[in-house]
Amino acid sequence: QKEVEQNSGPLSVPEGAIASLNCTYSDRGSQSFFWYRQYSGKSPELIMFIYSNGDKEDGRFTAQLNKASQYVSLLIRDSQPSDSATYLCARYFSNYQLIWGAGTKLIIKP
Amino acid sequence: GAGVSQSPRYKVAKRGQDVALRCDPISGHVSLFWYQQALGQGPEFLTYFQNEAQLDKSGLPSDRFFAERPEGSVSTLKIQRTQQEDSAVYLCASSLGPTGDGYGYTFGSGTRLTVV
């Protein structure tokens, strides 16, 4: 199976709080995972990738991967209104093809 | 170029019309990908080129869809006899290495196709 599952949202978070976005996948062979941000009417832009179990931090963003439970999450600390967007989770299906979730719409309320 | 460039940005086609969508990848990028994104959905893989070779076209929805990259740089996605279900955003992406480099890839701004 190729599926990558995300809650479509919208997820509403107050400004300054932590936004938590989750993604589950069904293929235990999946190795690399990506979080992309997509503003309305724009193309996806890469935020983070992760391939090892555990946490990976980059500025206000932390990606978490748990291969045993088959989920990957993205935490956004100190959420800003500019973080309002759709967040897409993706994994490699082959060594070049990405399989995508449908995305979670995040709304940061001032 | 500095980024992946796609044209036109918007295209309205009458049902049955042929369309051609252009992608100009980042200079020197070996790999080029086409994805289709329907409203409210994640992108769906269409096809993959490594230089001028089309190594995977398994995602093309029908034989009305055709893609080429004759000189290993600019690519064109052609859709013949467009139908309403072809309405979507068509995204092109490129990466430096022969695969996705393990780091994902860079997308162009997309072409929004509306078939009326």
CSV table of N, CA, C and O in Angstrom, one decimal, chain A residues 32 34 36 38 41-46 49 51 88 92 94-103, chain B residues 9 33 35 37 40-43 45 48 56 58 91 99-105 107-109 112:
chain,number,residue,atom,x,y,z
A,32,SER,N,12.3,7.4,4.2
A,32,SER,CA,12.4,8.9,4.3
A,32,SER,C,11.1,9.6,4.2
A,32,SER,O,10.2,9.2,3.4
A,34,PHE,N,9.0,13.5,4.5
A,34,PHE,CA,9.1,14.9,4.2
A,34,PHE,C,7.9,15.7,4.7
A,34,PHE,O,6.8,15.2,4.6
A,36,TYR,N,6.2,19.3,3.7
A,36,TYR,CA,6.1,20.4,2.8
A,36,TYR,C,5.0,21.4,3.3
A,36,TYR,O,4.0,21.0,3.8
A,38,GLN,N,2.5,24.4,2.0
A,38,GLN,CA,1.9,24.9,0.8
A,38,GLN,C,0.9,26.0,1.1
A,38,GLN,O,-0.2,25.8,1.7
A,41,GLY,N,-2.7,28.6,-3.4
A,41,GLY,CA,-2.4,29.0,-4.7
A,41,GLY,C,-0.9,28.9,-5.0
A,41,GLY,O,-0.5,29.4,-6.1
A,42,LYS,N,-0.1,28.4,-4.1
A,42,LYS,CA,1.3,28.3,-4.3
A,42,LYS,C,1.8,26.8,-4.4
A,42,LYS,O,1.0,25.9,-4.1
A,43,SER,N,3.0,26.6,-4.8
A,43,SER,CA,3.5,25.2,-4.9
A,43,SER,C,4.1,24.8,-3.5
A,43,SER,O,4.4,25.7,-2.7
A,44,PRO,N,4.2,23.5,-3.3
A,44,PRO,CA,4.8,23.0,-2.0
A,44,PRO,C,6.2,23.4,-1.9
A,44,PRO,O,7.0,23.4,-2.8
A,45,GLU,N,6.6,23.8,-0.7
A,45,GLU,CA,8.0,24.1,-0.4
A,45,GLU,C,8.5,23.2,0.8
A,45,GLU,O,7.8,23.0,1.8
A,46,LEU,N,9.7,22.7,0.7
A,46,LEU,CA,10.2,21.7,1.6
A,46,LEU,C,10.5,22.4,2.9
A,46,LEU,O,11.2,23.4,3.0
A,49,PHE,N,13.0,17.1,6.2
A,49,PHE,CA,13.0,15.7,5.9
A,49,PHE,C,13.6,15.0,7.1
A,49,PHE,O,14.4,15.5,7.8
A,51,TYR,N,14.7,10.7,8.3
A,51,TYR,CA,14.8,9.3,8.0
A,51,TYR,C,15.2,8.5,9.1
A,51,TYR,O,15.2,7.2,9.0
A,88,LEU,N,1.8,19.3,4.1
A,88,LEU,CA,1.8,18.0,3.4
A,88,LEU,C,2.9,17.1,3.9
A,88,LEU,O,4.0,17.5,3.9
A,92,TYR,N,9.0,8.6,0.4
A,92,TYR,CA,9.5,8.0,-0.8
A,92,TYR,C,8.8,6.7,-1.1
A,92,TYR,O,8.7,5.9,-0.2
A,94,SER,N,9.5,5.1,-4.3
A,94,SER,CA,10.7,4.5,-4.9
A,94,SER,C,11.8,5.4,-4.5
A,94,SER,O,11.7,6.2,-3.5
A,95,ASN,N,13.0,5.4,-5.1
A,95,ASN,CA,14.0,6.3,-4.8
A,95,ASN,C,13.9,7.6,-5.5
A,95,ASN,O,14.8,8.5,-5.4
A,96,TYR,N,12.7,7.9,-6.1
A,96,TYR,CA,12.5,9.2,-6.7
A,96,TYR,C,11.1,9.6,-6.6
A,96,TYR,O,10.8,10.8,-6.6
A,97,GLN,N,10.1,8.7,-6.4
A,97,GLN,CA,8.7,9.1,-6.4
A,97,GLN,C,8.2,9.3,-5.0
A,97,GLN,O,8.4,8.5,-4.1
A,98,LEU,N,7.6,10.5,-4.8
A,98,LEU,CA,7.0,10.8,-3.5
A,98,LEU,C,5.5,10.4,-3.5
A,98,LEU,O,4.8,10.7,-4.5
A,99,ILE,N,5.1,9.9,-2.4
A,99,ILE,CA,3.7,9.6,-2.1
A,99,ILE,C,3.2,10.6,-1.1
A,99,ILE,O,3.9,10.7,0.0
A,100,TRP,N,2.1,11.3,-1.3
A,100,TRP,CA,1.7,12.4,-0.5
A,100,TRP,C,0.4,12.1,0.2
A,100,TRP,O,-0.5,11.5,-0.3
A,101,GLY,N,0.3,12.7,1.4
A,101,GLY,CA,-1.0,12.8,2.1
A,101,GLY,C,-1.7,14.0,1.4
A,101,GLY,O,-1.2,14.8,0.6
A,102,ALA,N,-3.0,14.1,1.9
A,102,ALA,CA,-3.8,15.2,1.3
A,102,ALA,C,-3.6,16.5,2.0
A,102,ALA,O,-4.1,17.5,1.5
A,103,GLY,N,-2.9,16.5,3.1
A,103,GLY,CA,-2.5,17.8,3.7
A,103,GLY,C,-3.4,18.1,4.9
A,103,GLY,O,-4.6,17.7,4.9
B,9,ARG,N,1.1,30.1,-16.4
B,9,ARG,CA,0.7,30.1,-15.0
B,9,ARG,C,-0.7,29.6,-14.9
B,9,ARG,O,-1.1,28.8,-14.0
B,33,PHE,N,10.4,15.9,-12.7
B,33,PHE,CA,9.2,15.2,-12.3
B,33,PHE,C,8.0,16.1,-12.7
B,33,PHE,O,8.0,17.3,-12.5
B,35,TYR,N,3.9,16.3,-11.5
B,35,TYR,CA,2.9,15.9,-10.6
B,35,TYR,C,1.6,16.6,-10.9
B,35,TYR,O,1.6,17.7,-11.5
B,37,GLN,N,-2.0,17.9,-9.1
B,37,GLN,CA,-2.6,18.2,-7.8
B,37,GLN,C,-4.0,18.7,-8.0
B,37,GLN,O,-4.2,19.8,-8.5
B,40,GLY,N,-7.6,20.4,-3.0
B,40,GLY,CA,-7.8,19.7,-1.7
B,40,GLY,C,-7.0,18.4,-1.6
B,40,GLY,O,-7.3,17.7,-0.6
B,41,GLN,N,-6.2,18.1,-2.5
B,41,GLN,CA,-5.5,16.8,-2.4
B,41,GLN,C,-4.0,17.1,-2.5
B,41,GLN,O,-3.5,18.1,-2.9
B,42,GLY,N,-3.2,16.0,-2.1
B,42,GLY,CA,-1.8,16.1,-2.3
B,42,GLY,C,-1.4,15.8,-3.8
B,42,GLY,O,-2.3,15.3,-4.5
B,43,PRO,N,-0.2,16.2,-4.1
B,43,PRO,CA,0.2,15.9,-5.5
B,43,PRO,C,0.2,14.4,-5.8
B,43,PRO,O,0.5,13.6,-5.0
B,45,PHE,N,1.9,11.6,-8.5
B,45,PHE,CA,3.0,11.4,-9.5
B,45,PHE,C,2.5,11.1,-10.9
B,45,PHE,O,1.6,10.3,-11.1
B,48,TYR,N,8.6,10.8,-14.6
B,48,TYR,CA,9.9,11.1,-14.2
B,48,TYR,C,10.9,11.0,-15.3
B,48,TYR,O,10.9,10.0,-16.0
B,56,ASP,N,10.0,6.7,-16.0
B,56,ASP,CA,8.8,6.2,-15.4
B,56,ASP,C,7.7,7.1,-15.8
B,56,ASP,O,7.7,8.3,-15.6
B,58,SER,N,4.4,5.8,-15.3
B,58,SER,CA,3.4,5.0,-14.8
B,58,SER,C,2.2,5.8,-14.2
B,58,SER,O,1.1,5.3,-14.1
B,91,LEU,N,2.3,20.4,-11.5
B,91,LEU,CA,3.5,20.8,-10.9
B,91,LEU,C,4.7,20.1,-11.5
B,91,LEU,O,4.7,18.9,-11.7
B,99,THR,N,18.3,10.8,-8.6
B,99,THR,CA,17.1,10.4,-8.0
B,99,THR,C,16.6,11.7,-7.2
B,99,THR,O,17.0,12.8,-7.6
B,100,GLY,N,15.9,11.5,-6.2
B,100,GLY,CA,15.4,12.7,-5.5
B,100,GLY,C,16.4,13.2,-4.5
B,100,GLY,O,16.1,14.0,-3.6
B,101,ASP,N,17.6,12.6,-4.5
B,101,ASP,CA,18.7,13.1,-3.6
B,101,ASP,C,18.5,12.7,-2.2
B,101,ASP,O,19.3,13.0,-1.3
B,102,GLY,N,17.3,12.2,-1.9
B,102,GLY,CA,17.0,11.9,-0.5
B,102,GLY,C,16.5,13.1,0.3
B,102,GLY,O,16.2,13.1,1.4
B,103,TYR,N,16.5,14.2,-0.4
B,103,TYR,CA,16.1,15.5,0.2
B,103,TYR,C,14.8,16.1,-0.4
B,103,TYR,O,14.6,17.3,-0.2
B,104,GLY,N,14.1,15.3,-1.1
B,104,GLY,CA,12.9,15.9,-1.8
B,104,GLY,C,13.4,16.7,-3.0
B,104,GLY,O,14.6,16.5,-3.4
B,105,TYR,N,12.6,17.5,-3.5
B,105,TYR,CA,13.0,18.3,-4.7
B,105,TYR,C,12.3,19.6,-4.7
B,105,TYR,O,11.4,19.9,-3.9
B,107,PHE,N,10.0,22.5,-6.4
B,107,PHE,CA,8.8,22.6,-7.3
B,107,PHE,C,8.8,24.0,-8.0
B,107,PHE,O,9.3,25.0,-7.4
B,108,GLY,N,8.3,24.0,-9.2
B,108,GLY,CA,7.9,25.2,-9.8
B,108,GLY,C,6.6,25.7,-9.3
B,108,GLY,O,6.0,25.1,-8.4
B,109,SER,N,6.1,26.8,-9.8
B,109,SER,CA,4.9,27.5,-9.3
B,109,SER,C,3.6,26.8,-9.8
B,109,SER,O,2.6,27.1,-9.3
B,112,ARG,N,-2.1,26.0,-13.5
B,112,ARG,CA,-3.5,25.7,-13.1
B,112,ARG,C,-4.3,25.6,-14.4
B,112,ARG,O,-4.5,26.5,-15.1
